[in-house]
Amino acid sequence: MARSTDEFRLIDNYFKGLTHQSQVAVGIGDDGAIIDSSASTQLVIATDTLVESVHFPASTEAEHIATRALCVNLSDMAAMGAEPKWFTLALTLPAEAAADAWLQGFSRGLAKIANQHNIALIGGDTTAGPLTISITVLGEVPKERGLVRSGAKSGDNIYVSGTLGDGAAALHSIIDKSQTLSPPSSRLIERFYCPQPQIALGIGLRDFASACIDISDGLIADLGHICKASGVSADIYSQQLPIHSELKQQFKQQSLQWATSGGDDYQLCFTVAASKEAEFEAWVATRKLVVTKIGNMGPMAHNQSPVRLDNQTISATSGGYNHFHQKS
Ligand code: ADP
Ligand code: MG
């Protein structure tokens, strides 16, 4: 892989051209695809793959692998404002994982999350090889109510759900071989292996959000995707970022970096027009949802990264996780 080639350029160069067909309302480039399936509903489809030692540590229990794999996929449904309905599972298993005990744990994890969200496993594929779990989730939205990355306007407010930095804190403390960090709390373990997909929030946001994404690669990288898709820039402020007190206390040095660039949080980042702010915040209060305003969108920034933190330009690739980006 050439140094300059990254994951997104690869997709743009080799796959994006294949996305056009009359029923494809949103193709490659968002958290999910939207397909015109009937006169009143659209089908939303998203795929995510988890590879052992890349997306979860090699020692992870089978049940935890399954819950994480399904939660991560459902998070893309939340980002699209979709109601998930069905999923398929492509499982690549090394011989040692194909034991009954492993499969029972894996199946238990899948069932736990599938039952929580009332979704059905409808097919898949099973092969032998290095442990890899690829899930495709299918969901529905009423016609043209899906959330996309491309609708943000200059002046919109930016919000995030829940707290940021937990995913990175969990990962670092789980894999901390030197044992210099505090061991992960049960809250962090839960956040890493069962990152609650924000489905109900996503569905509610159909009435309010101008753009939405889930935070998988880090706030700055993912907000950068909204900026790019919408042709705007973003200003966010570190004082406003929702960081759990546990992180502020135990990971004082790292918590801001993890909240802005850590990834693995699976919270929603979305924009709401300033004219809808009062109505939106009243709706949030009645639902007792945890959302925090972290900044606002501005006009497109030419020749610089689109996201500014405390008025400083931050490069998305300096922080967010990108599979084919090699740091020099
Ligand atoms: P997310 O982080 O929301 O899962 P990704 O960053 O993985 O999204 O992918 C960005 C976009 O590129 C998505 O629309 C995804 O469907 C698309 N994409 C990724 N890999 C491929 C591929 N091999 N072929 C076609 N489309 C792809
Ligand atoms: Mg996503």
mmCIF file of C-alpha atoms and ligand atoms in Angstrom:
data_model
loop_
_atom_site.group_PDB
_atom_site.id
_atom_site.type_symbol
_atom_site.label_atom_id
_atom_site.label_comp_id
_atom_site.label_asym_id
_atom_site.label_seq_id
_atom_site.Cartn_x
_atom_site.Cartn_y
_atom_site.Cartn_z
ATOM 1 C CA MET A 1 0.000 0.000 0.000
ATOM 2 C CA ALA A 2 1.472 3.333 -1.043
ATOM 3 C CA ARG A 3 2.074 5.772 1.828
ATOM 4 C CA SER A 4 -0.303 8.353 0.386
ATOM 5 C CA THR A 5 -3.117 5.884 -0.220
ATOM 6 C CA ASP A 6 -5.714 5.891 2.476
ATOM 7 C CA GLU A 7 -8.890 3.971 2.979
ATOM 8 C CA PHE A 8 -11.166 6.734 1.715
ATOM 9 C CA ARG A 9 -9.159 7.422 -1.419
ATOM 10 C CA LEU A 10 -9.168 3.696 -2.125
ATOM 11 C CA ILE A 11 -12.975 3.623 -1.868
ATOM 12 C CA ASP A 12 -13.306 6.793 -3.991
ATOM 13 C CA ASN A 13 -10.988 5.499 -6.709
ATOM 14 C CA TYR A 14 -12.114 1.941 -7.048
ATOM 15 C CA PHE A 15 -15.651 1.556 -5.714
ATOM 16 C CA LYS A 16 -17.545 4.860 -5.615
ATOM 17 C CA GLY A 17 -18.137 4.781 -9.370
ATOM 18 C CA LEU A 18 -20.173 1.586 -9.039
ATOM 19 C CA THR A 19 -22.870 2.985 -6.762
ATOM 20 C CA HIS A 20 -25.387 4.375 -9.268
ATOM 21 C CA GLN A 21 -28.754 2.771 -10.021
ATOM 22 C CA SER A 22 -32.261 4.193 -10.066
ATOM 23 C CA GLN A 23 -33.269 2.871 -6.611
ATOM 24 C CA VAL A 24 -30.053 3.982 -4.851
ATOM 25 C CA ALA A 25 -31.011 7.177 -2.967
ATOM 26 C CA VAL A 26 -27.755 7.323 -0.940
ATOM 27 C CA GLY A 27 -24.853 5.138 -2.082
ATOM 28 C CA ILE A 28 -21.227 4.851 -1.020
ATOM 29 C CA GLY A 29 -19.976 7.610 1.309
ATOM 30 C CA ASP A 30 -22.381 7.738 4.235
ATOM 31 C CA ASP A 31 -22.858 5.569 7.335
ATOM 32 C CA GLY A 32 -25.271 3.380 5.370
ATOM 33 C CA ALA A 33 -26.842 3.145 1.937
ATOM 34 C CA ILE A 34 -30.484 4.146 1.375
ATOM 35 C CA ILE A 35 -32.471 2.215 -1.207
ATOM 36 C CA ASP A 36 -35.949 3.129 -2.478
ATOM 37 C CA SER A 37 -37.715 -0.098 -1.591
ATOM 38 C CA SER A 38 -41.370 0.938 -1.699
ATOM 39 C CA ALA A 39 -43.466 4.051 -2.110
ATOM 40 C CA SER A 40 -43.486 4.808 1.616
ATOM 41 C CA THR A 41 -40.264 3.335 3.060
ATOM 42 C CA GLN A 42 -36.593 3.177 2.227
ATOM 43 C CA LEU A 43 -34.228 0.371 3.081
ATOM 44 C CA VAL A 44 -31.016 1.356 4.940
ATOM 45 C CA ILE A 45 -28.029 -0.990 4.692
ATOM 46 C CA ALA A 46 -24.657 -0.868 6.463
ATOM 47 C CA THR A 47 -21.759 -3.323 6.741
ATOM 48 C CA ASP A 48 -18.930 -3.368 9.247
ATOM 49 C CA THR A 49 -16.131 -5.877 9.715
ATOM 50 C CA LEU A 50 -14.212 -6.666 12.894
ATOM 51 C CA VAL A 51 -10.828 -8.366 12.611
ATOM 52 C CA GLU A 52 -9.137 -9.995 15.581
ATOM 53 C CA SER A 53 -6.196 -7.954 16.923
ATOM 54 C CA VAL A 54 -7.300 -4.930 14.849
ATOM 55 C CA HIS A 55 -10.766 -4.201 16.255
ATOM 56 C CA PHE A 56 -10.634 -6.264 19.426
ATOM 57 C CA PRO A 57 -7.758 -7.783 21.408
ATOM 58 C CA ALA A 58 -6.953 -11.412 20.570
ATOM 59 C CA SER A 59 -7.883 -12.537 24.094
ATOM 60 C CA THR A 60 -11.458 -11.187 23.898
ATOM 61 C CA GLU A 61 -14.236 -13.523 25.008
ATOM 62 C CA ALA A 62 -16.508 -14.784 22.242
ATOM 63 C CA GLU A 63 -19.626 -13.206 23.788
ATOM 64 C CA HIS A 64 -17.937 -9.819 23.918
ATOM 65 C CA ILE A 65 -16.792 -10.096 20.297
ATOM 66 C CA ALA A 66 -20.365 -10.751 19.212
ATOM 67 C CA THR A 67 -21.925 -7.933 21.248
ATOM 68 C CA ARG A 68 -19.343 -5.465 19.993
ATOM 69 C CA ALA A 69 -19.710 -6.549 16.362
ATOM 70 C CA LEU A 70 -23.480 -6.134 16.396
ATOM 71 C CA CYS A 71 -23.500 -2.882 18.420
ATOM 72 C CA VAL A 72 -20.965 -1.281 16.073
ATOM 73 C CA ASN A 73 -23.100 -2.156 13.064
ATOM 74 C CA LEU A 74 -26.296 -0.942 14.710
ATOM 75 C CA SER A 75 -24.562 2.362 15.413
ATOM 76 C CA ASP A 76 -24.506 3.031 11.665
ATOM 77 C CA MET A 77 -28.294 2.482 11.609
ATOM 78 C CA ALA A 78 -28.627 5.036 14.420
ATOM 79 C CA ALA A 79 -26.526 7.498 12.426
ATOM 80 C CA MET A 80 -28.915 7.128 9.481
ATOM 81 C CA GLY A 81 -32.036 7.563 11.649
ATOM 82 C CA ALA A 82 -33.062 4.031 10.671
ATOM 83 C CA GLU A 83 -34.955 1.378 12.563
ATOM 84 C CA PRO A 84 -32.885 -1.813 12.282
ATOM 85 C CA LYS A 85 -34.803 -4.957 11.320
ATOM 86 C CA TRP A 86 -32.557 -7.717 9.976
ATOM 87 C CA PHE A 87 -28.875 -8.677 9.783
ATOM 88 C CA THR A 88 -26.587 -11.123 8.024
ATOM 89 C CA LEU A 89 -23.382 -12.578 9.467
ATOM 90 C CA ALA A 90 -20.250 -13.533 7.516
ATOM 91 C CA LEU A 91 -18.017 -15.408 9.925
ATOM 92 C CA THR A 92 -14.434 -16.437 9.235
ATOM 93 C CA LEU A 93 -13.237 -18.795 11.938
ATOM 94 C CA PRO A 94 -9.860 -20.318 12.757
ATOM 95 C CA ALA A 95 -10.093 -23.998 13.759
ATOM 96 C CA GLU A 96 -9.650 -23.234 17.475
ATOM 97 C CA ALA A 97 -12.593 -20.818 17.529
ATOM 98 C CA ALA A 98 -14.921 -23.344 15.901
ATOM 99 C CA ALA A 99 -15.289 -25.184 19.240
ATOM 100 C CA ASP A 100 -18.739 -25.432 20.815
ATOM 101 C CA ALA A 101 -17.853 -23.364 23.878
ATOM 102 C CA TRP A 102 -16.653 -20.453 21.718
ATOM 103 C CA LEU A 103 -19.674 -20.643 19.427
ATOM 104 C CA GLN A 104 -22.100 -20.824 22.348
ATOM 105 C CA GLY A 105 -20.611 -17.638 23.807
ATOM 106 C CA PHE A 106 -20.671 -15.925 20.419
ATOM 107 C CA SER A 107 -24.273 -16.932 19.787
ATOM 108 C CA ARG A 108 -25.282 -15.755 23.282
ATOM 109 C CA GLY A 109 -23.750 -12.332 22.602
ATOM 110 C CA LEU A 110 -25.524 -12.021 19.257
ATOM 111 C CA ALA A 111 -28.842 -13.035 20.817
ATOM 112 C CA LYS A 112 -28.467 -10.509 23.653
ATOM 113 C CA ILE A 113 -28.101 -7.522 21.319
ATOM 114 C CA ALA A 114 -30.519 -8.861 18.665
ATOM 115 C CA ASN A 115 -33.223 -9.281 21.336
ATOM 116 C CA GLN A 116 -32.622 -5.801 22.737
ATOM 117 C CA HIS A 117 -33.250 -4.322 19.302
ATOM 118 C CA ASN A 118 -35.785 -6.837 18.018
ATOM 119 C CA ILE A 119 -33.739 -7.721 14.927
ATOM 120 C CA ALA A 120 -33.453 -11.092 13.172
ATOM 121 C CA LEU A 121 -30.437 -12.898 11.728
ATOM 122 C CA ILE A 122 -31.508 -13.811 8.182
ATOM 123 C CA GLY A 123 -28.397 -15.331 6.591
ATOM 124 C CA GLY A 124 -24.664 -15.114 6.149
ATOM 125 C CA ASP A 125 -21.644 -17.192 5.311
ATOM 126 C CA THR A 126 -19.133 -19.292 7.270
ATOM 127 C CA THR A 127 -15.553 -19.915 6.188
ATOM 128 C CA ALA A 128 -12.262 -20.977 7.758
ATOM 129 C CA GLY A 129 -9.454 -18.430 8.224
ATOM 130 C CA PRO A 130 -8.256 -15.691 10.622
ATOM 131 C CA LEU A 131 -11.077 -14.617 12.982
ATOM 132 C CA THR A 132 -13.159 -12.007 11.170
ATOM 133 C CA ILE A 133 -16.761 -11.000 11.767
ATOM 134 C CA SER A 134 -18.577 -9.101 9.062
ATOM 135 C CA ILE A 135 -22.142 -8.024 9.729
ATOM 136 C CA THR A 136 -24.591 -6.321 7.407
ATOM 137 C CA VAL A 137 -27.584 -4.681 9.067
ATOM 138 C CA LEU A 138 -30.724 -3.771 7.152
ATOM 139 C CA GLY A 139 -33.198 -1.267 8.508
ATOM 140 C CA GLU A 140 -35.960 1.038 7.363
ATOM 141 C CA VAL A 141 -36.818 4.725 7.339
ATOM 142 C CA PRO A 142 -39.993 6.450 6.167
ATOM 143 C CA LYS A 143 -39.314 7.827 2.713
ATOM 144 C CA GLU A 144 -36.793 10.693 2.656
ATOM 145 C CA ARG A 145 -36.566 10.903 6.458
ATOM 146 C CA GLY A 146 -33.133 9.255 6.695
ATOM 147 C CA LEU A 147 -30.254 11.249 8.224
ATOM 148 C CA VAL A 148 -27.229 11.858 6.024
ATOM 149 C CA ARG A 149 -23.862 13.534 6.415
ATOM 150 C CA SER A 150 -24.460 16.129 3.735
ATOM 151 C CA GLY A 151 -27.170 18.449 5.129
ATOM 152 C CA ALA A 152 -25.266 20.637 7.611
ATOM 153 C CA LYS A 153 -25.367 24.415 7.056
ATOM 154 C CA SER A 154 -23.145 27.211 8.299
ATOM 155 C CA GLY A 155 -24.655 28.446 11.584
ATOM 156 C CA ASP A 156 -26.068 25.056 12.644
ATOM 157 C CA ASN A 157 -25.329 23.939 16.196
ATOM 158 C CA ILE A 158 -23.224 20.809 16.696
ATOM 159 C CA TYR A 159 -24.216 18.227 19.298
ATOM 160 C CA VAL A 160 -22.934 14.863 20.495
ATOM 161 C CA SER A 161 -24.720 12.185 22.481
ATOM 162 C CA GLY A 162 -23.396 10.583 25.679
ATOM 163 C CA THR A 163 -19.753 10.998 26.676
ATOM 164 C CA LEU A 164 -16.619 11.017 24.523
ATOM 165 C CA GLY A 165 -13.265 9.312 25.010
ATOM 166 C CA ASP A 166 -14.634 6.234 26.774
ATOM 167 C CA GLY A 167 -13.897 3.919 23.847
ATOM 168 C CA ALA A 168 -10.245 4.920 23.681
ATOM 169 C CA ALA A 169 -9.869 4.865 27.465
ATOM 170 C CA ALA A 170 -11.343 1.362 27.547
ATOM 171 C CA LEU A 171 -9.135 0.097 24.740
ATOM 172 C CA HIS A 172 -5.971 1.565 26.227
ATOM 173 C CA SER A 173 -6.645 0.194 29.667
ATOM 174 C CA ILE A 174 -7.708 -3.237 28.353
ATOM 175 C CA ILE A 175 -4.531 -3.668 26.295
ATOM 176 C CA ASP A 176 -2.214 -1.951 28.798
ATOM 177 C CA LYS A 177 0.517 -4.589 29.127
ATOM 178 C CA SER A 178 2.832 -2.275 31.084
ATOM 179 C CA GLN A 179 0.044 -1.815 33.669
ATOM 180 C CA THR A 180 0.814 1.873 33.954
ATOM 181 C CA LEU A 181 -2.862 2.775 33.476
ATOM 182 C CA SER A 182 -5.698 2.087 35.884
ATOM 183 C CA PRO A 183 -7.451 -1.205 35.090
ATOM 184 C CA PRO A 184 -10.687 -0.633 33.122
ATOM 185 C CA SER A 185 -13.790 -0.056 35.259
ATOM 186 C CA SER A 186 -16.901 -2.126 34.603
ATOM 187 C CA ARG A 187 -18.416 0.995 32.987
ATOM 188 C CA LEU A 188 -15.541 1.199 30.495
ATOM 189 C CA ILE A 189 -15.646 -2.543 29.777
ATOM 190 C CA GLU A 190 -19.359 -2.234 29.033
ATOM 191 C CA ARG A 191 -18.768 0.832 26.824
ATOM 192 C CA PHE A 192 -16.158 -1.075 24.809
ATOM 193 C CA TYR A 193 -17.909 -4.409 24.358
ATOM 194 C CA CYS A 194 -21.520 -3.158 24.287
ATOM 195 C CA PRO A 195 -21.392 0.414 22.939
ATOM 196 C CA GLN A 196 -25.136 1.171 23.142
ATOM 197 C CA PRO A 197 -26.268 2.077 19.616
ATOM 198 C CA GLN A 198 -28.225 5.342 19.779
ATOM 199 C CA ILE A 199 -31.177 4.019 17.773
ATOM 200 C CA ALA A 200 -33.980 5.871 19.590
ATOM 201 C CA LEU A 201 -32.060 9.146 19.404
ATOM 202 C CA GLY A 202 -31.383 8.628 15.672
ATOM 203 C CA ILE A 203 -35.073 8.028 15.004
ATOM 204 C CA GLY A 204 -36.022 11.147 17.003
ATOM 205 C CA LEU A 205 -33.412 13.199 15.133
ATOM 206 C CA ARG A 206 -35.335 12.701 11.873
ATOM 207 C CA ASP A 207 -37.363 15.726 13.045
ATOM 208 C CA PHE A 208 -34.390 17.884 13.991
ATOM 209 C CA ALA A 209 -30.964 17.029 12.561
ATOM 210 C CA SER A 210 -29.602 18.528 9.352
ATOM 211 C CA ALA A 211 -26.699 16.003 9.314
ATOM 212 C CA CYS A 212 -25.594 13.080 11.432
ATOM 213 C CA ILE A 213 -22.724 10.598 11.765
ATOM 214 C CA ASP A 214 -21.689 8.073 14.376
ATOM 215 C CA ILE A 215 -18.321 8.561 16.046
ATOM 216 C CA SER A 216 -16.280 5.501 15.148
ATOM 217 C CA ASP A 217 -12.956 7.055 14.103
ATOM 218 C CA GLY A 218 -12.866 10.004 16.533
ATOM 219 C CA LEU A 219 -14.900 13.205 16.865
ATOM 220 C CA ILE A 220 -12.619 15.384 14.744
ATOM 221 C CA ALA A 221 -12.314 12.832 11.930
ATOM 222 C CA ASP A 222 -16.030 12.042 11.869
ATOM 223 C CA LEU A 223 -17.196 15.659 12.205
ATOM 224 C CA GLY A 224 -14.747 16.285 9.364
ATOM 225 C CA HIS A 225 -16.775 13.842 7.242
ATOM 226 C CA ILE A 226 -19.927 15.899 7.895
ATOM 227 C CA CYS A 227 -18.011 19.067 6.949
ATOM 228 C CA LYS A 228 -16.702 17.538 3.730
ATOM 229 C CA ALA A 229 -20.066 16.073 2.709
ATOM 230 C CA SER A 230 -21.905 19.329 3.560
ATOM 231 C CA GLY A 231 -19.337 21.860 2.283
ATOM 232 C CA VAL A 232 -18.958 23.629 5.647
ATOM 233 C CA SER A 233 -16.440 23.941 8.516
ATOM 234 C CA ALA A 234 -16.870 23.326 12.239
ATOM 235 C CA ASP A 235 -15.811 25.043 15.448
ATOM 236 C CA ILE A 236 -15.815 22.963 18.612
ATOM 237 C CA TYR A 237 -14.650 23.877 22.106
ATOM 238 C CA SER A 238 -12.815 21.568 24.513
ATOM 239 C CA GLN A 239 -14.579 23.061 27.560
ATOM 240 C CA GLN A 240 -17.918 21.957 26.126
ATOM 241 C CA LEU A 241 -16.989 18.356 25.315
ATOM 242 C CA PRO A 242 -18.828 15.800 27.472
ATOM 243 C CA ILE A 243 -16.070 13.803 29.172
ATOM 244 C CA HIS A 244 -17.029 11.427 31.992
ATOM 245 C CA SER A 245 -15.660 12.376 35.427
ATOM 246 C CA GLU A 246 -13.974 8.957 35.582
ATOM 247 C CA LEU A 247 -11.820 9.892 32.581
ATOM 248 C CA LYS A 248 -11.087 13.377 33.854
ATOM 249 C CA GLN A 249 -9.874 11.925 37.137
ATOM 250 C CA GLN A 250 -8.108 8.734 36.091
ATOM 251 C CA PHE A 251 -6.784 9.708 32.673
ATOM 252 C CA LYS A 252 -6.128 13.416 33.197
ATOM 253 C CA GLN A 253 -3.318 13.551 30.637
ATOM 254 C CA GLN A 254 -5.139 11.704 27.874
ATOM 255 C CA SER A 255 -8.848 12.445 28.275
ATOM 256 C CA LEU A 256 -9.060 15.428 25.899
ATOM 257 C CA GLN A 257 -7.022 13.694 23.190
ATOM 258 C CA TRP A 258 -9.178 10.573 23.527
ATOM 259 C CA ALA A 259 -12.417 12.597 23.445
ATOM 260 C CA THR A 260 -11.430 14.423 20.261
ATOM 261 C CA SER A 261 -9.491 11.770 18.367
ATOM 262 C CA GLY A 262 -9.788 8.453 20.138
ATOM 263 C CA GLY A 263 -12.560 6.723 18.244
ATOM 264 C CA ASP A 264 -14.661 3.714 19.269
ATOM 265 C CA ASP A 265 -17.244 5.840 21.096
ATOM 266 C CA TYR A 266 -20.238 5.026 18.850
ATOM 267 C CA GLN A 267 -22.050 8.145 19.970
ATOM 268 C CA LEU A 268 -23.869 10.337 17.455
ATOM 269 C CA CYS A 269 -22.502 13.673 16.282
ATOM 270 C CA PHE A 270 -25.179 15.769 14.559
ATOM 271 C CA THR A 271 -26.124 19.264 13.556
ATOM 272 C CA VAL A 272 -29.361 21.157 14.221
ATOM 273 C CA ALA A 273 -30.367 24.493 12.669
ATOM 274 C CA ALA A 274 -30.206 27.360 15.189
ATOM 275 C CA SER A 275 -33.893 28.059 14.427
ATOM 276 C CA LYS A 276 -34.788 24.604 15.831
ATOM 277 C CA GLU A 277 -32.565 24.863 18.906
ATOM 278 C CA ALA A 278 -35.281 25.661 21.480
ATOM 279 C CA GLU A 279 -37.678 23.003 20.182
ATOM 280 C CA PHE A 280 -34.856 20.435 20.023
ATOM 281 C CA GLU A 281 -33.579 21.141 23.518
ATOM 282 C CA ALA A 282 -37.126 20.932 24.915
ATOM 283 C CA TRP A 283 -37.535 17.541 23.209
ATOM 284 C CA VAL A 284 -34.217 16.353 24.684
ATOM 285 C CA ALA A 285 -35.298 17.472 28.158
ATOM 286 C CA THR A 286 -38.638 15.616 28.000
ATOM 287 C CA ARG A 287 -36.894 12.425 26.855
ATOM 288 C CA LYS A 288 -34.118 12.802 29.456
ATOM 289 C CA LEU A 289 -31.549 12.240 26.713
ATOM 290 C CA VAL A 290 -27.883 13.011 27.205
ATOM 291 C CA VAL A 291 -26.815 15.343 24.414
ATOM 292 C CA THR A 292 -24.373 18.209 24.600
ATOM 293 C CA LYS A 293 -23.862 21.214 22.350
ATOM 294 C CA ILE A 294 -20.168 21.346 21.478
ATOM 295 C CA GLY A 295 -19.922 24.099 18.864
ATOM 296 C CA ASN A 296 -21.272 25.351 15.569
ATOM 297 C CA MET A 297 -20.803 25.021 11.839
ATOM 298 C CA GLY A 298 -19.199 27.806 9.819
ATOM 299 C CA PRO A 299 -18.512 28.554 6.166
ATOM 300 C CA MET A 300 -16.294 26.207 4.159
ATOM 301 C CA ALA A 301 -12.613 26.559 5.049
ATOM 302 C CA HIS A 302 -10.458 26.507 1.919
ATOM 303 C CA ASN A 303 -7.040 24.835 1.991
ATOM 304 C CA GLN A 304 -7.263 23.800 5.617
ATOM 305 C CA SER A 305 -8.787 21.046 7.707
ATOM 306 C CA PRO A 306 -12.470 21.786 8.263
ATOM 307 C CA VAL A 307 -12.605 21.255 12.039
ATOM 308 C CA ARG A 308 -11.224 23.823 14.504
ATOM 309 C CA LEU A 309 -10.800 23.009 18.190
ATOM 310 C CA ASP A 310 -10.634 26.121 20.401
ATOM 311 C CA ASN A 311 -10.034 28.185 17.242
ATOM 312 C CA GLN A 312 -7.060 26.046 16.155
ATOM 313 C CA THR A 313 -7.105 24.018 12.961
ATOM 314 C CA ILE A 314 -6.787 20.297 13.594
ATOM 315 C CA SER A 315 -5.948 17.764 10.923
ATOM 316 C CA ALA A 316 -8.455 14.909 10.871
ATOM 317 C CA THR A 317 -5.814 12.369 9.927
ATOM 318 C CA SER A 318 -3.578 13.419 12.811
ATOM 319 C CA GLY A 319 -6.089 12.006 15.200
ATOM 320 C CA GLY A 320 -8.780 9.747 13.785
ATOM 321 C CA TYR A 321 -8.220 6.138 12.992
ATOM 322 C CA ASN A 322 -7.724 5.347 9.329
ATOM 323 C CA HIS A 323 -6.799 1.789 8.412
ATOM 324 C CA PHE A 324 -4.417 2.629 5.585
ATOM 325 C CA HIS A 325 -2.985 5.868 6.873
ATOM 326 C CA GLN A 326 0.599 5.369 7.991
ATOM 327 C CA LYS A 327 1.893 7.869 10.447
ATOM 328 C CA SER A 328 5.346 9.130 9.519
HETATM 329 P P1 ADP B 1 -18.401 3.718 8.659
HETATM 330 O O1 ADP B 1 -17.240 4.195 9.491
HETATM 331 O O2 ADP B 1 -19.644 4.509 8.850
HETATM 332 O O3 ADP B 1 -18.656 2.223 8.801
HETATM 333 P P2 ADP B 1 -16.586 3.582 6.449
HETATM 334 O O4 ADP B 1 -15.605 4.640 6.794
HETATM 335 O O5 ADP B 1 -16.250 2.151 6.767
HETATM 336 O O6 ADP B 1 -17.991 3.945 7.130
HETATM 337 O O7 ADP B 1 -16.915 3.661 4.912
HETATM 338 C C1 ADP B 1 -17.163 4.887 4.257
HETATM 339 C C2 ADP B 1 -18.108 4.649 3.089
HETATM 340 O O8 ADP B 1 -17.470 3.826 2.100
HETATM 341 C C3 ADP B 1 -19.396 3.921 3.448
HETATM 342 O O9 ADP B 1 -20.438 4.472 2.658
HETATM 343 C C4 ADP B 1 -19.129 2.482 3.045
HETATM 344 O O10 ADP B 1 -20.324 1.798 2.703
HETATM 345 C C5 ADP B 1 -18.237 2.659 1.830
HETATM 346 N N1 ADP B 1 -17.301 1.534 1.610
HETATM 347 C C6 ADP B 1 -16.308 1.113 2.424
HETATM 348 N N2 ADP B 1 -15.621 0.075 1.888
HETATM 349 C C7 ADP B 1 -16.209 -0.202 0.692
HETATM 350 C C8 ADP B 1 -16.000 -1.175 -0.332
HETATM 351 N N3 ADP B 1 -15.005 -2.077 -0.247
HETATM 352 N N4 ADP B 1 -16.822 -1.160 -1.398
HETATM 353 C C9 ADP B 1 -17.807 -0.260 -1.481
HETATM 354 N N5 ADP B 1 -18.057 0.693 -0.568
HETATM 355 C C10 ADP B 1 -17.292 0.731 0.515
HETATM 356 MG MG MG B 2 -20.464 5.140 10.679
#
